[in-house]
Coordinates of C-alpha atoms and ligand atoms in Angstrom, one line a residue:
M270 CA -4.1 9.7 9.6
K271 CA -5.5 7.8 12.8
R272 CA -4.2 4.4 14.0
I273 CA -6.5 2.1 15.6
Q274 CA -4.8 -0.3 17.8
L275 CA -6.3 -3.7 17.9
G276 CA -5.5 -6.4 20.4
N277 CA -5.3 -9.5 18.5
T278 CA -4.6 -12.5 20.9
V279 CA -5.0 -15.1 18.0
F280 CA -1.7 -14.0 16.1
E281 CA 1.2 -12.7 18.0
G282 CA 1.3 -8.8 18.4
R283 CA -1.4 -6.1 18.2
N284 CA -2.6 -5.2 14.9
D285 CA -2.7 -1.8 13.8
V286 CA -5.5 -0.5 11.5
Y287 CA -4.9 3.1 9.9
L288 CA -7.8 5.5 8.9
F289 CA -7.7 8.3 6.4
G290 CA -10.3 10.6 5.2
D291 CA -11.9 13.7 6.5
D292 CA -14.6 16.1 5.2
T293 CA -13.1 16.2 1.5
G294 CA -12.1 12.6 1.1
P295 CA -13.3 9.1 1.3
T296 CA -13.1 7.4 4.4
T297 CA -10.3 4.9 4.0
L298 CA -9.1 2.0 6.2
V299 CA -5.7 0.4 5.7
D300 CA -6.4 -3.2 6.7
T301 CA -9.0 -4.3 9.1
G302 CA -7.8 -6.8 11.5
V303 CA -9.0 -10.3 12.2
A304 CA -12.3 -11.7 12.0
T305 CA -12.8 -12.6 15.6
S306 CA -15.8 -11.4 17.9
E307 CA -13.0 -9.5 19.8
G308 CA -11.2 -8.0 16.9
R309 CA -14.5 -7.1 15.2
E310 CA -15.5 -5.3 18.6
Q311 CA -12.2 -3.4 19.0
L312 CA -12.4 -2.1 15.3
R313 CA -16.0 -1.0 15.8
D314 CA -14.9 0.9 19.3
G315 CA -11.7 2.2 17.2
L316 CA -14.2 3.8 14.8
A317 CA -16.8 4.9 17.0
E318 CA -14.1 7.1 18.7
Y319 CA -14.1 9.4 15.2
G320 CA -17.9 9.0 15.0
L321 CA -17.7 6.4 12.2
S322 CA -19.1 2.7 12.0
F323 CA -18.4 -0.1 9.5
G324 CA -21.1 1.5 7.3
D325 CA -19.4 4.8 6.8
V326 CA -16.4 3.0 5.2
D327 CA -15.8 4.2 1.7
R328 CA -12.7 2.2 0.9
I329 CA -10.3 -0.4 2.1
L330 CA -6.9 -0.8 1.2
L331 CA -5.0 -4.2 2.1
T332 CA -1.2 -4.5 2.7
H333 CA -1.4 -8.3 2.2
W334 CA -3.7 -11.5 2.3
H335 CA -3.1 -12.5 5.8
H336 CA -6.3 -12.9 7.9
D337 CA -4.9 -10.8 10.5
H338 CA -4.9 -7.7 7.8
A339 CA -7.9 -8.9 5.4
G340 CA -10.1 -10.7 7.9
L341 CA -13.0 -8.2 8.4
A342 CA -12.8 -6.6 4.9
G343 CA -15.5 -8.8 3.4
E344 CA -17.8 -8.1 6.7
I345 CA -17.2 -4.3 6.5
Q346 CA -17.8 -4.3 2.6
A347 CA -21.2 -5.9 3.2
E348 CA -22.4 -3.3 5.4
S349 CA -20.8 -0.4 3.8
D350 CA -20.2 -1.2 0.0
A351 CA -16.6 0.0 0.3
T352 CA -14.3 -0.9 -2.4
V353 CA -11.7 -3.3 -1.4
Y354 CA -8.1 -2.7 -3.1
V355 CA -5.6 -5.5 -2.8
H356 CA -2.3 -6.0 -4.8
E357 CA -2.8 -8.2 -7.9
A358 CA -0.8 -10.9 -6.7
D359 CA -2.6 -11.2 -3.3
A360 CA -6.4 -11.1 -4.7
P361 CA -6.8 -14.8 -5.3
M362 CA -5.7 -15.4 -1.5
V363 CA -8.5 -12.7 -0.4
T364 CA -11.1 -13.9 -2.8
E365 CA -11.1 -17.4 -3.0
D366 CA -12.1 -19.5 -0.1
D367 CA -10.2 -22.5 -1.3
M368 CA -6.9 -20.5 -1.8
N369 CA -5.1 -20.8 1.8
H370 CA -1.6 -21.7 3.2
V371 CA -2.1 -25.5 3.3
A372 CA -3.4 -25.5 -0.3
E373 CA -0.4 -23.8 -1.7
I374 CA 2.1 -25.9 0.6
E375 CA 0.2 -29.1 -0.5
E376 CA 0.4 -28.1 -4.3
R377 CA 4.2 -27.6 -4.2
S378 CA 4.8 -30.5 -1.9
L379 CA 6.6 -28.6 0.6
F380 CA 6.3 -30.4 3.8
E381 CA 8.2 -33.4 1.7
R382 CA 10.7 -30.9 0.2
W383 CA 11.2 -29.5 4.0
G384 CA 11.6 -32.7 5.5
V385 CA 8.5 -32.0 8.0
P386 CA 7.8 -35.2 10.0
D387 CA 4.2 -36.5 9.5
E388 CA 3.2 -35.9 13.1
K389 CA 4.2 -32.5 12.9
A390 CA 2.4 -32.0 9.5
Q391 CA -0.7 -33.0 11.0
E392 CA -0.1 -31.1 14.1
L393 CA -0.1 -28.2 11.7
L394 CA -3.0 -29.1 9.6
D395 CA -5.2 -29.3 12.6
F396 CA -4.0 -26.0 13.9
L397 CA -4.7 -24.5 10.4
A398 CA -8.1 -25.8 10.1
L399 CA -9.1 -23.8 13.4
H400 CA -7.2 -21.0 11.5
D401 CA -9.3 -20.9 8.7
Q402 CA -12.3 -20.2 10.8
I403 CA -11.3 -16.8 11.4
Q404 CA -10.5 -16.3 7.8
G405 CA -13.7 -14.2 7.5
R406 CA -16.0 -13.4 4.7
S407 CA -14.5 -13.0 1.3
P408 CA -14.9 -9.5 -0.1
T409 CA -15.0 -8.5 -3.9
V410 CA -11.7 -6.7 -4.7
E411 CA -10.2 -4.4 -7.1
T412 CA -6.6 -5.1 -7.7
F413 CA -3.7 -2.5 -7.9
T414 CA 0.0 -2.8 -8.9
D415 CA 3.1 -0.9 -7.9
G416 CA 2.6 2.9 -8.1
A417 CA -0.9 3.1 -8.0
T418 CA -2.3 6.2 -6.0
F419 CA -5.2 6.9 -3.7
E420 CA -6.5 10.2 -2.7
A421 CA -7.8 10.4 0.8
G422 CA -8.5 14.0 1.7
A423 CA -5.3 15.9 2.7
V424 CA -3.1 13.0 1.6
E425 CA -2.2 10.9 -1.2
L426 CA -1.4 7.2 -0.8
E427 CA 0.7 5.5 -3.5
A428 CA 1.2 1.7 -3.3
V429 CA 4.7 0.4 -2.9
H430 CA 5.0 -3.1 -4.0
L431 CA 7.4 -4.7 -1.1
P432 CA 7.0 -8.7 -1.7
G433 CA 8.8 -11.2 0.3
H434 CA 6.6 -12.1 3.2
A435 CA 3.6 -12.3 1.0
A436 CA 3.8 -12.2 -2.9
G437 CA 1.4 -9.1 -3.3
L438 CA 2.7 -7.3 0.1
S439 CA 2.3 -3.7 -0.5
G440 CA 3.1 -0.4 1.6
F441 CA 1.5 2.9 1.0
E442 CA 3.7 5.9 0.7
L443 CA 2.3 9.0 2.4
S444 CA 3.1 12.3 1.0
D445 CA 1.7 15.6 2.3
G446 CA 4.3 17.8 1.0
E447 CA 6.9 17.4 3.4
D448 CA 8.0 14.1 4.9
R449 CA 7.5 10.8 2.9
E450 CA 6.3 8.1 5.3
L451 CA 5.3 4.3 4.8
V452 CA 2.5 2.3 6.0
S453 CA 4.4 -0.8 5.9
G454 CA 2.1 -3.7 6.7
D455 CA 4.2 -6.7 7.7
V456 CA 7.4 -5.7 5.5
L457 CA 9.0 -3.9 8.4
L458 CA 7.9 -4.6 12.0
P459 CA 9.3 -3.0 15.1
K460 CA 9.7 -6.2 17.3
Y461 CA 9.8 -9.3 15.3
T462 CA 11.3 -10.2 11.7
P463 CA 8.7 -10.7 9.5
N464 CA 8.7 -14.4 8.4
V465 CA 9.8 -15.2 4.8
G466 CA 9.5 -18.6 3.3
G467 CA 6.7 -20.0 5.4
A468 CA 4.2 -17.0 5.6
D469 CA 3.3 -17.2 1.9
P470 CA 4.5 -20.5 0.0
R471 CA 4.0 -18.9 -3.6
V472 CA 6.7 -16.4 -3.2
E473 CA 9.8 -17.2 -5.5
D474 CA 13.0 -16.9 -4.0
P475 CA 11.4 -15.6 -0.5
L476 CA 14.6 -14.6 1.1
G477 CA 16.2 -12.8 -2.2
T478 CA 12.7 -11.0 -2.9
Y479 CA 12.7 -9.8 0.7
L480 CA 15.9 -8.4 0.5
D481 CA 15.3 -6.6 -2.3
S482 CA 12.1 -5.0 -0.7
L483 CA 14.5 -4.1 2.5
A484 CA 16.9 -2.6 0.0
R485 CA 14.0 -0.3 -1.5
I486 CA 13.0 0.8 1.9
I487 CA 16.5 1.7 2.8
E488 CA 17.0 3.7 -0.5
A489 CA 13.8 5.4 -0.1
D490 CA 14.9 6.7 3.4
Y491 CA 11.5 7.2 4.8
A492 CA 11.0 9.5 7.9
R493 CA 8.8 7.0 9.6
A494 CA 6.9 3.8 9.1
W495 CA 3.5 2.8 10.4
P496 CA 3.9 -1.0 10.6
G497 CA 1.0 -3.7 10.6
H498 CA 1.9 -4.6 14.2
R499 CA 2.7 -2.7 17.3
D500 CA 4.5 0.9 17.4
P501 CA 5.8 3.3 14.8
I502 CA 9.0 2.8 13.6
D503 CA 11.2 6.2 13.5
D504 CA 14.2 4.8 11.7
P505 CA 12.7 2.5 8.9
S506 CA 16.1 2.4 6.9
G507 CA 17.9 1.5 10.2
R508 CA 15.1 -1.1 10.9
A509 CA 15.4 -2.5 7.5
R510 CA 19.4 -2.7 7.8
E511 CA 19.0 -4.5 11.2
I512 CA 16.5 -7.2 9.7
A513 CA 18.9 -7.4 6.6
A514 CA 21.7 -8.1 9.0
H515 CA 19.6 -10.6 11.0
H516 CA 19.2 -12.6 7.9
R517 CA 22.8 -12.6 7.1
E518 CA 23.4 -13.8 10.5
R519 CA 20.8 -16.6 10.2
T520 CA 22.4 -17.4 6.7
E521 CA 25.6 -17.9 8.7
R522 CA 24.3 -20.2 11.1
V523 CA 22.4 -22.2 8.2
L524 CA 25.9 -22.4 6.9
S525 CA 27.5 -23.7 10.0
V526 CA 24.9 -26.4 10.6
L527 CA 25.6 -27.6 6.8
R528 CA 29.5 -27.7 7.9
E529 CA 28.6 -30.1 10.7
R530 CA 26.2 -32.2 8.7
A531 CA 27.1 -33.4 5.2
E532 CA 23.5 -33.3 4.1
T533 CA 20.7 -31.6 5.7
D534 CA 16.8 -30.6 5.1
A535 CA 15.3 -27.5 6.1
W536 CA 13.3 -29.4 8.9
T537 CA 16.7 -30.1 10.3
V538 CA 18.3 -26.8 10.1
S539 CA 15.2 -25.5 11.4
A540 CA 15.2 -27.7 14.6
D541 CA 18.9 -26.6 14.8
L542 CA 17.9 -22.7 14.7
F543 CA 14.6 -22.7 16.3
G544 CA 14.5 -25.8 18.5
D545 CA 11.1 -27.6 18.9
L546 CA 8.1 -26.0 17.2
S547 CA 4.6 -26.0 17.5
N548 CA 1.4 -24.7 15.6
I549 CA 2.1 -22.2 13.1
H550 CA 5.7 -22.1 13.6
I551 CA 5.8 -25.7 12.2
M552 CA 5.2 -23.9 8.9
H553 CA 7.2 -20.6 9.8
G554 CA 10.4 -22.4 11.1
P555 CA 11.2 -24.8 8.2
G556 CA 9.9 -22.2 5.7
E557 CA 12.3 -19.8 7.0
A558 CA 15.1 -22.5 6.9
W559 CA 14.3 -23.3 3.2
A560 CA 14.3 -19.6 2.2
H561 CA 18.1 -19.6 3.4
L562 CA 18.8 -22.7 1.7
D563 CA 16.9 -22.0 -1.4
H564 CA 18.7 -18.6 -1.8
L565 CA 22.1 -20.2 -1.2
E566 CA 21.1 -22.9 -4.1
R567 CA 20.3 -20.0 -6.3
Q568 CA 23.8 -18.3 -5.4
G569 CA 25.6 -21.5 -6.1
V570 CA 26.5 -22.0 -2.4
V571 CA 24.5 -25.5 -2.0
E572 CA 23.0 -28.2 -4.2
R573 CA 20.0 -30.0 -3.6
T574 CA 20.2 -33.7 -2.8
D575 CA 18.2 -36.8 -2.1
E576 CA 18.6 -35.9 1.5
G577 CA 18.0 -32.5 1.2
Y578 CA 20.9 -29.8 0.9
A579 CA 24.8 -30.1 0.7
L580 CA 27.2 -27.4 0.7
L581 CA 29.5 -26.7 -2.4
D582 CA 31.2 -23.7 -1.3
A583 CA 32.0 -23.9 2.5
D584 CA 33.1 -20.1 2.5
P585 CA 30.9 -18.2 0.3
D586 CA 31.2 -14.4 0.0
L587 CA 28.3 -13.0 2.3
D588 CA 29.4 -9.4 1.4
A589 CA 28.2 -10.2 -2.2
M590 CA 25.1 -11.8 -0.9
F591 CA 23.9 -9.1 1.4
E592 CA 24.1 -5.8 -0.1
Y593 CA 23.0 -4.5 3.3
G594 CA 23.4 -6.0 6.9
G595 CA 27.0 -6.1 6.8
A596 CA 29.4 -5.8 9.8
S597 CA 29.0 -2.3 10.2
D598 CA 25.2 -2.6 10.6
E599 CA 24.0 -3.4 14.3
A600 CA 22.5 -6.9 14.9
P601 CA 18.9 -6.7 16.0
T602 CA 18.4 -7.6 19.8
E603 CA 15.6 -9.9 19.4
S604 CA 14.5 -12.4 16.6
A605 CA 11.6 -15.0 16.1
T606 CA 10.5 -17.1 13.6
T607 CA 7.2 -15.2 12.8
E608 CA 4.8 -12.7 12.8
D609 CA 2.1 -13.5 10.3
Ligands
ZN2097 ZN1 0.6 -9.3 10.2
ZN2098 ZN1 1.4 -11.0 7.6

């Protein structure tokens, strides 16, 4: 496996594209980077280092639908006839031009549910209108589900469905007979905590779903993870525990906001947690606050009211809510609302 690093100045963090295949197997990319002229040139240059061009790609596996991962898939497919594979839950977001963040948010009246002020909603819509220009050309896709396998020369890649950040987010487990490693997309990142709640409005109980995915990673005990951004993670289980601890700590902060204010909405909680937000964070901040409130509601800790949410249980049993990320787990050193 080769790692091709892309700059990606549009979103935070460098994108990684992974290249598989040799004389005996199909040339396979996991993810493609963003459809900007810079992203395109960097991927072309990265492939050229291995004597390859877009036209040589036989197969593209997408970890999820976000534009910084799927952006160039359609363009590469147009040059190479590559088969593009994506989890069935994310296929509509990759193939249909009218499926995007905003349409999904509006369909669910989430701005209203989250309490986003009109001027901030407009600021976000203006930002996303630009964002959609880098969506890239839509590919035709084949879908897969958990457990699907793909031969790529000396290694086999097995799809591992790890939803939360996106509904169809899938890692790919590598086995070469010895260590098990995971190409992890945005389910596990080395620096930031992947956004849940705002990054894919279609996910049911985004926090609970994501915590289940972290548990699956912890229990699989991979030797290494190859994330969608930045550098490899040498202790994936440890990193998953850190992220779980971060969410437990965030839940504690949400509870303390609720103790101070009788009733509150996701926007207000978000402002308390993250301060003033602009561009994509207008979606990720309240989205993440809402993911916590929604999860607390499912656990019977809060109830929905006309004004947002109110506490039912001021001192819930967090050990029961967080299987991992308890006091013995080390807290992460840095947290941010987002990595798209
Ligand atoms: Zn990403
Ligand atoms: Zn993402």
